[in-house]
C-alpha cells in the first residue's frame, strides 16, 4: 500500500489518463486511486479527459474502419505485430541503458569485447564514434544548447515540412480538397446546429488579429516588467512572422475558400491565419511555466493543456464554420509553431553566445 500510495502521489493523474486506453489498467486504476487516498478533485479532471479522449478516439477509428473493413483488419493485424516488436525493442533498450549506467558494468563489457576477437572491430568502431555520441548526448541533455534547442529545431523542421507539403499539394487550381478535408466536412455537417454555430463564431474570434495583437501586447508588457527580454523578443518576432508570413504564403498558394462559409472571410484559404495566430496561446502557456519552480507538476500540466486546447478549438471552429479546409488549419498550426520555434531557437543561441 505504501508503494501504491507513493506511485499515485507522483503519477496518479497520468495513470488515470493513459490507463483509459489499456484494458486492465482501465479497470484497476480507479480502484487503486481510491484505495491509495487520491483526492477526488485530482482524480476527476484526468478521468473525464481520459474518458473523452478514449471514447472519441475509438469512435473515430470505428468510423474510418467502417469505410473499408478488409483493409482495416489487415492494418490492425500488421499494427499489432509492429506494436509488439516496438515494445520488445523498447524493453531491451531500457534494460541495456540501466545496465550500462553502472561504471563496473561498462568496464566489464569492454573487457569482454576486447577478449572476443569477433567483437573487437565493434569496440574499435564505437571508440571512433565516441565524439559523435557525446555530441548527440549533449543535444539530448537539458541545459545550454541541449534538449531545449533540439526540441525547438525539431518543431521548426516538422512545422516547415507540413506547410511546404500541404502548400504544394493544395496549391494547383485543380487540386481540390484532400480526402481528410472531405471527411472533416462530412463529420461536422452531422453535428452542425444553429446554437453551436453561434458559439463557434465567438470562439473563432479568439484567434483573430483583433484579439491576438492586444493579448500579445499585454504579454509583452508583463515580460518587460519581469525583465524576461529573451521571451519578449521571441514573442514579438513570432507574432510578426505570423502576421506577415501567413499573408505571404496565402498569396503564393492562392487556394480558393470552401463554398458555403458561415461567416465573413478575407483572402485565400491556405494556411488558416486564425489557426496560425492561435499558436500564441501555447507559447504563452510555455512562457508562463518557465522560471516558476514553485508551480506544481499538476499546475504546469493544466496551464499547458489550456494553451494547447485554445489553439485546437480555434482551428476546429474554422472547419466547423466552413471557412477553411482541415488542411488549411493544420498548415496554420504548423506555420505558427514553426514561427515561434524559429524565434525561440535564435534567441537561445544568442543568449548562449552572450553568456559564453
mmCIF file of N, CA, C and O in Angstrom, residues 257-297:
data_model
loop_
_atom_site.group_PDB
_atom_site.id
_atom_site.type_symbol
_atom_site.label_atom_id
_atom_site.label_comp_id
_atom_site.label_asym_id
_atom_site.label_seq_id
_atom_site.Cartn_x
_atom_site.Cartn_y
_atom_site.Cartn_z
ATOM 1 N N UNK A 257 -11.317 29.528 -51.194
ATOM 2 C CA UNK A 257 -12.023 29.180 -49.965
ATOM 3 C C UNK A 257 -13.087 28.112 -50.235
ATOM 4 O O UNK A 257 -13.580 27.983 -51.361
ATOM 5 N N UNK A 258 -13.462 27.347 -49.206
ATOM 6 C CA UNK A 258 -14.594 26.415 -49.374
ATOM 7 C C UNK A 258 -15.883 27.175 -49.666
ATOM 8 O O UNK A 258 -16.075 28.308 -49.210
ATOM 9 N N UNK A 259 -16.754 26.553 -50.389
ATOM 10 C CA UNK A 259 -18.041 27.168 -50.729
ATOM 11 C C UNK A 259 -18.997 27.007 -49.547
ATOM 12 O O UNK A 259 -19.042 25.961 -48.913
ATOM 13 N N UNK A 260 -19.741 28.076 -49.257
ATOM 14 C CA UNK A 260 -20.751 27.998 -48.209
ATOM 15 C C UNK A 260 -20.252 28.379 -46.830
ATOM 16 O O UNK A 260 -20.700 27.809 -45.831
ATOM 17 N N UNK A 261 -19.336 29.360 -46.755
ATOM 18 C CA UNK A 261 -18.820 29.785 -45.455
ATOM 19 C C UNK A 261 -19.941 30.377 -44.609
ATOM 20 O O UNK A 261 -20.830 31.067 -45.119
ATOM 21 N N UNK A 262 -19.896 30.131 -43.291
ATOM 22 C CA UNK A 262 -20.934 30.605 -42.377
ATOM 23 C C UNK A 262 -20.560 31.905 -41.690
ATOM 24 O O UNK A 262 -21.294 32.372 -40.819
ATOM 25 N N UNK A 263 -19.424 32.477 -42.044
ATOM 26 C CA UNK A 263 -19.012 33.771 -41.509
ATOM 27 C C UNK A 263 -18.157 34.467 -42.553
ATOM 28 O O UNK A 263 -17.717 33.839 -43.525
ATOM 29 N N UNK A 264 -17.937 35.754 -42.362
ATOM 30 C CA UNK A 264 -17.211 36.528 -43.360
ATOM 31 C C UNK A 264 -15.761 36.069 -43.466
ATOM 32 O O UNK A 264 -15.131 35.709 -42.466
ATOM 33 N N UNK A 265 -15.218 36.069 -44.684
ATOM 34 C CA UNK A 265 -13.841 35.654 -44.934
ATOM 35 C C UNK A 265 -13.144 36.672 -45.813
ATOM 36 O O UNK A 265 -13.780 37.381 -46.592
ATOM 37 N N UNK A 266 -11.812 36.707 -45.670
ATOM 38 C CA UNK A 266 -10.994 37.596 -46.485
ATOM 39 C C UNK A 266 -9.747 36.833 -46.916
ATOM 40 O O UNK A 266 -9.131 36.129 -46.114
ATOM 41 N N UNK A 267 -9.380 36.960 -48.190
ATOM 42 C CA UNK A 267 -8.149 36.369 -48.675
ATOM 43 C C UNK A 267 -8.292 34.907 -49.032
ATOM 44 O O UNK A 267 -9.383 34.329 -49.042
ATOM 45 N N UNK A 268 -7.147 34.304 -49.344
ATOM 46 C CA UNK A 268 -7.110 32.904 -49.754
ATOM 47 C C UNK A 268 -7.283 31.977 -48.544
ATOM 48 O O UNK A 268 -7.357 32.432 -47.401
ATOM 49 N N UNK A 269 -7.305 30.686 -48.824
ATOM 50 C CA UNK A 269 -7.664 29.721 -47.793
ATOM 51 C C UNK A 269 -6.470 29.146 -47.043
ATOM 52 O O UNK A 269 -6.541 28.926 -45.837
ATOM 53 N N UNK A 270 -5.366 28.886 -47.744
ATOM 54 C CA UNK A 270 -4.228 28.212 -47.110
ATOM 55 C C UNK A 270 -3.075 29.179 -46.874
ATOM 56 O O UNK A 270 -2.672 29.901 -47.784
ATOM 57 N N UNK A 271 -2.504 29.156 -45.651
ATOM 58 C CA UNK A 271 -2.947 28.446 -44.448
ATOM 59 C C UNK A 271 -3.945 29.293 -43.663
ATOM 60 O O UNK A 271 -4.128 30.467 -43.949
ATOM 61 N N UNK A 272 -4.552 28.702 -42.657
ATOM 62 C CA UNK A 272 -5.506 29.437 -41.833
ATOM 63 C C UNK A 272 -4.775 30.439 -40.942
ATOM 64 O O UNK A 272 -3.953 30.065 -40.111
ATOM 65 N N UNK A 273 -5.092 31.714 -41.129
ATOM 66 C CA UNK A 273 -4.465 32.735 -40.299
ATOM 67 C C UNK A 273 -4.880 32.631 -38.847
ATOM 68 O O UNK A 273 -4.069 32.822 -37.937
ATOM 69 N N UNK A 274 -6.156 32.313 -38.601
ATOM 70 C CA UNK A 274 -6.633 32.168 -37.223
ATOM 71 C C UNK A 274 -5.899 31.032 -36.503
ATOM 72 O O UNK A 274 -5.517 31.169 -35.341
ATOM 73 N N UNK A 275 -5.720 29.898 -37.194
ATOM 74 C CA UNK A 275 -5.040 28.763 -36.578
ATOM 75 C C UNK A 275 -3.581 29.104 -36.280
ATOM 76 O O UNK A 275 -3.048 28.750 -35.221
ATOM 77 N N UNK A 276 -2.936 29.802 -37.218
ATOM 78 C CA UNK A 276 -1.535 30.174 -37.003
ATOM 79 C C UNK A 276 -1.405 31.157 -35.840
ATOM 80 O O UNK A 276 -0.533 31.014 -34.973
ATOM 81 N N UNK A 277 -2.288 32.160 -35.818
ATOM 82 C CA UNK A 277 -2.230 33.160 -34.750
ATOM 83 C C UNK A 277 -2.582 32.576 -33.386
ATOM 84 O O UNK A 277 -2.063 33.003 -32.359
ATOM 85 N N UNK A 278 -3.442 31.558 -33.376
ATOM 86 C CA UNK A 278 -3.834 30.932 -32.109
ATOM 87 C C UNK A 278 -2.680 30.186 -31.455
ATOM 88 O O UNK A 278 -2.749 29.869 -30.260
ATOM 89 N N UNK A 279 -1.614 29.898 -32.194
ATOM 90 C CA UNK A 279 -0.452 29.244 -31.596
ATOM 91 C C UNK A 279 0.250 30.160 -30.599
ATOM 92 O O UNK A 279 1.145 29.717 -29.871
ATOM 93 N N UNK A 280 -0.182 31.423 -30.537
ATOM 94 C CA UNK A 280 0.313 32.313 -29.493
ATOM 95 C C UNK A 280 -0.037 31.774 -28.110
ATOM 96 O O UNK A 280 0.758 31.922 -27.163
ATOM 97 N N UNK A 281 -1.186 31.150 -27.963
ATOM 98 C CA UNK A 281 -1.632 30.702 -26.650
ATOM 99 C C UNK A 281 -0.780 29.556 -26.094
ATOM 100 O O UNK A 281 -0.401 29.595 -24.916
ATOM 101 N N UNK A 282 -0.442 28.522 -26.881
ATOM 102 C CA UNK A 282 0.514 27.537 -26.353
ATOM 103 C C UNK A 282 1.865 28.153 -26.009
ATOM 104 O O UNK A 282 2.487 27.766 -25.002
ATOM 105 N N UNK A 283 2.308 29.122 -26.807
ATOM 106 C CA UNK A 283 3.583 29.777 -26.494
ATOM 107 C C UNK A 283 3.505 30.513 -25.162
ATOM 108 O O UNK A 283 4.412 30.415 -24.327
ATOM 109 N N UNK A 284 2.420 31.254 -24.945
ATOM 110 C CA UNK A 284 2.263 31.970 -23.682
ATOM 111 C C UNK A 284 2.152 31.000 -22.508
ATOM 112 O O UNK A 284 2.621 31.296 -21.400
ATOM 113 N N UNK A 285 1.551 29.833 -22.745
ATOM 114 C CA UNK A 285 1.475 28.835 -21.681
ATOM 115 C C UNK A 285 2.863 28.330 -21.311
ATOM 116 O O UNK A 285 3.180 28.161 -20.127
ATOM 117 N N UNK A 286 3.705 28.104 -22.322
ATOM 118 C CA UNK A 286 5.085 27.677 -22.052
ATOM 119 C C UNK A 286 5.838 28.763 -21.297
ATOM 120 O O UNK A 286 6.558 28.496 -20.324
ATOM 121 N N UNK A 287 5.667 30.007 -21.724
ATOM 122 C CA UNK A 287 6.331 31.122 -21.045
ATOM 123 C C UNK A 287 5.860 31.229 -19.604
ATOM 124 O O UNK A 287 6.644 31.525 -18.692
ATOM 125 N N UNK A 288 4.572 30.961 -19.366
ATOM 126 C CA UNK A 288 4.010 31.095 -18.016
ATOM 127 C C UNK A 288 4.612 30.098 -17.032
ATOM 128 O O UNK A 288 4.739 30.404 -15.845
ATOM 129 N N UNK A 289 4.978 28.912 -17.512
ATOM 130 C CA UNK A 289 5.507 27.895 -16.591
ATOM 131 C C UNK A 289 7.026 27.937 -16.485
ATOM 132 O O UNK A 289 7.590 27.318 -15.571
ATOM 133 N N UNK A 290 7.704 28.634 -17.398
ATOM 134 C CA UNK A 290 9.162 28.741 -17.323
ATOM 135 C C UNK A 290 9.570 29.618 -16.138
ATOM 136 O O UNK A 290 8.899 30.600 -15.814
ATOM 137 N N UNK A 291 10.686 29.257 -15.526
ATOM 138 C CA UNK A 291 11.260 30.042 -14.428
ATOM 139 C C UNK A 291 10.301 30.183 -13.245
ATOM 140 O O UNK A 291 10.376 31.152 -12.495
ATOM 141 N N UNK A 292 9.389 29.228 -13.097
ATOM 142 C CA UNK A 292 8.492 29.244 -11.937
ATOM 143 C C UNK A 292 8.537 27.879 -11.251
ATOM 144 O O UNK A 292 7.633 27.047 -11.399
ATOM 145 N N UNK A 293 9.605 27.624 -10.516
ATOM 146 C CA UNK A 293 9.742 26.314 -9.858
ATOM 147 C C UNK A 293 8.682 26.055 -8.791
ATOM 148 O O UNK A 293 8.477 24.908 -8.394
ATOM 149 N N UNK A 294 8.022 27.118 -8.320
ATOM 150 C CA UNK A 294 7.010 26.920 -7.276
ATOM 151 C C UNK A 294 5.758 26.225 -7.810
ATOM 152 O O UNK A 294 4.985 25.658 -7.033
ATOM 153 N N UNK A 295 5.552 26.257 -9.132
ATOM 154 C CA UNK A 295 4.376 25.608 -9.698
ATOM 155 C C UNK A 295 4.507 24.096 -9.582
ATOM 156 O O UNK A 295 5.558 23.528 -9.871
ATOM 157 N N UNK A 296 3.425 23.467 -9.189
ATOM 158 C CA UNK A 296 3.421 22.015 -9.126
ATOM 159 C C UNK A 296 3.259 21.427 -10.526
ATOM 160 O O UNK A 296 2.848 22.111 -11.463
ATOM 161 N N UNK A 297 3.607 20.151 -10.624
ATOM 162 C CA UNK A 297 3.505 19.482 -11.922
ATOM 163 C C UNK A 297 2.079 19.542 -12.452
ATOM 164 O O UNK A 297 1.849 19.761 -13.648
#
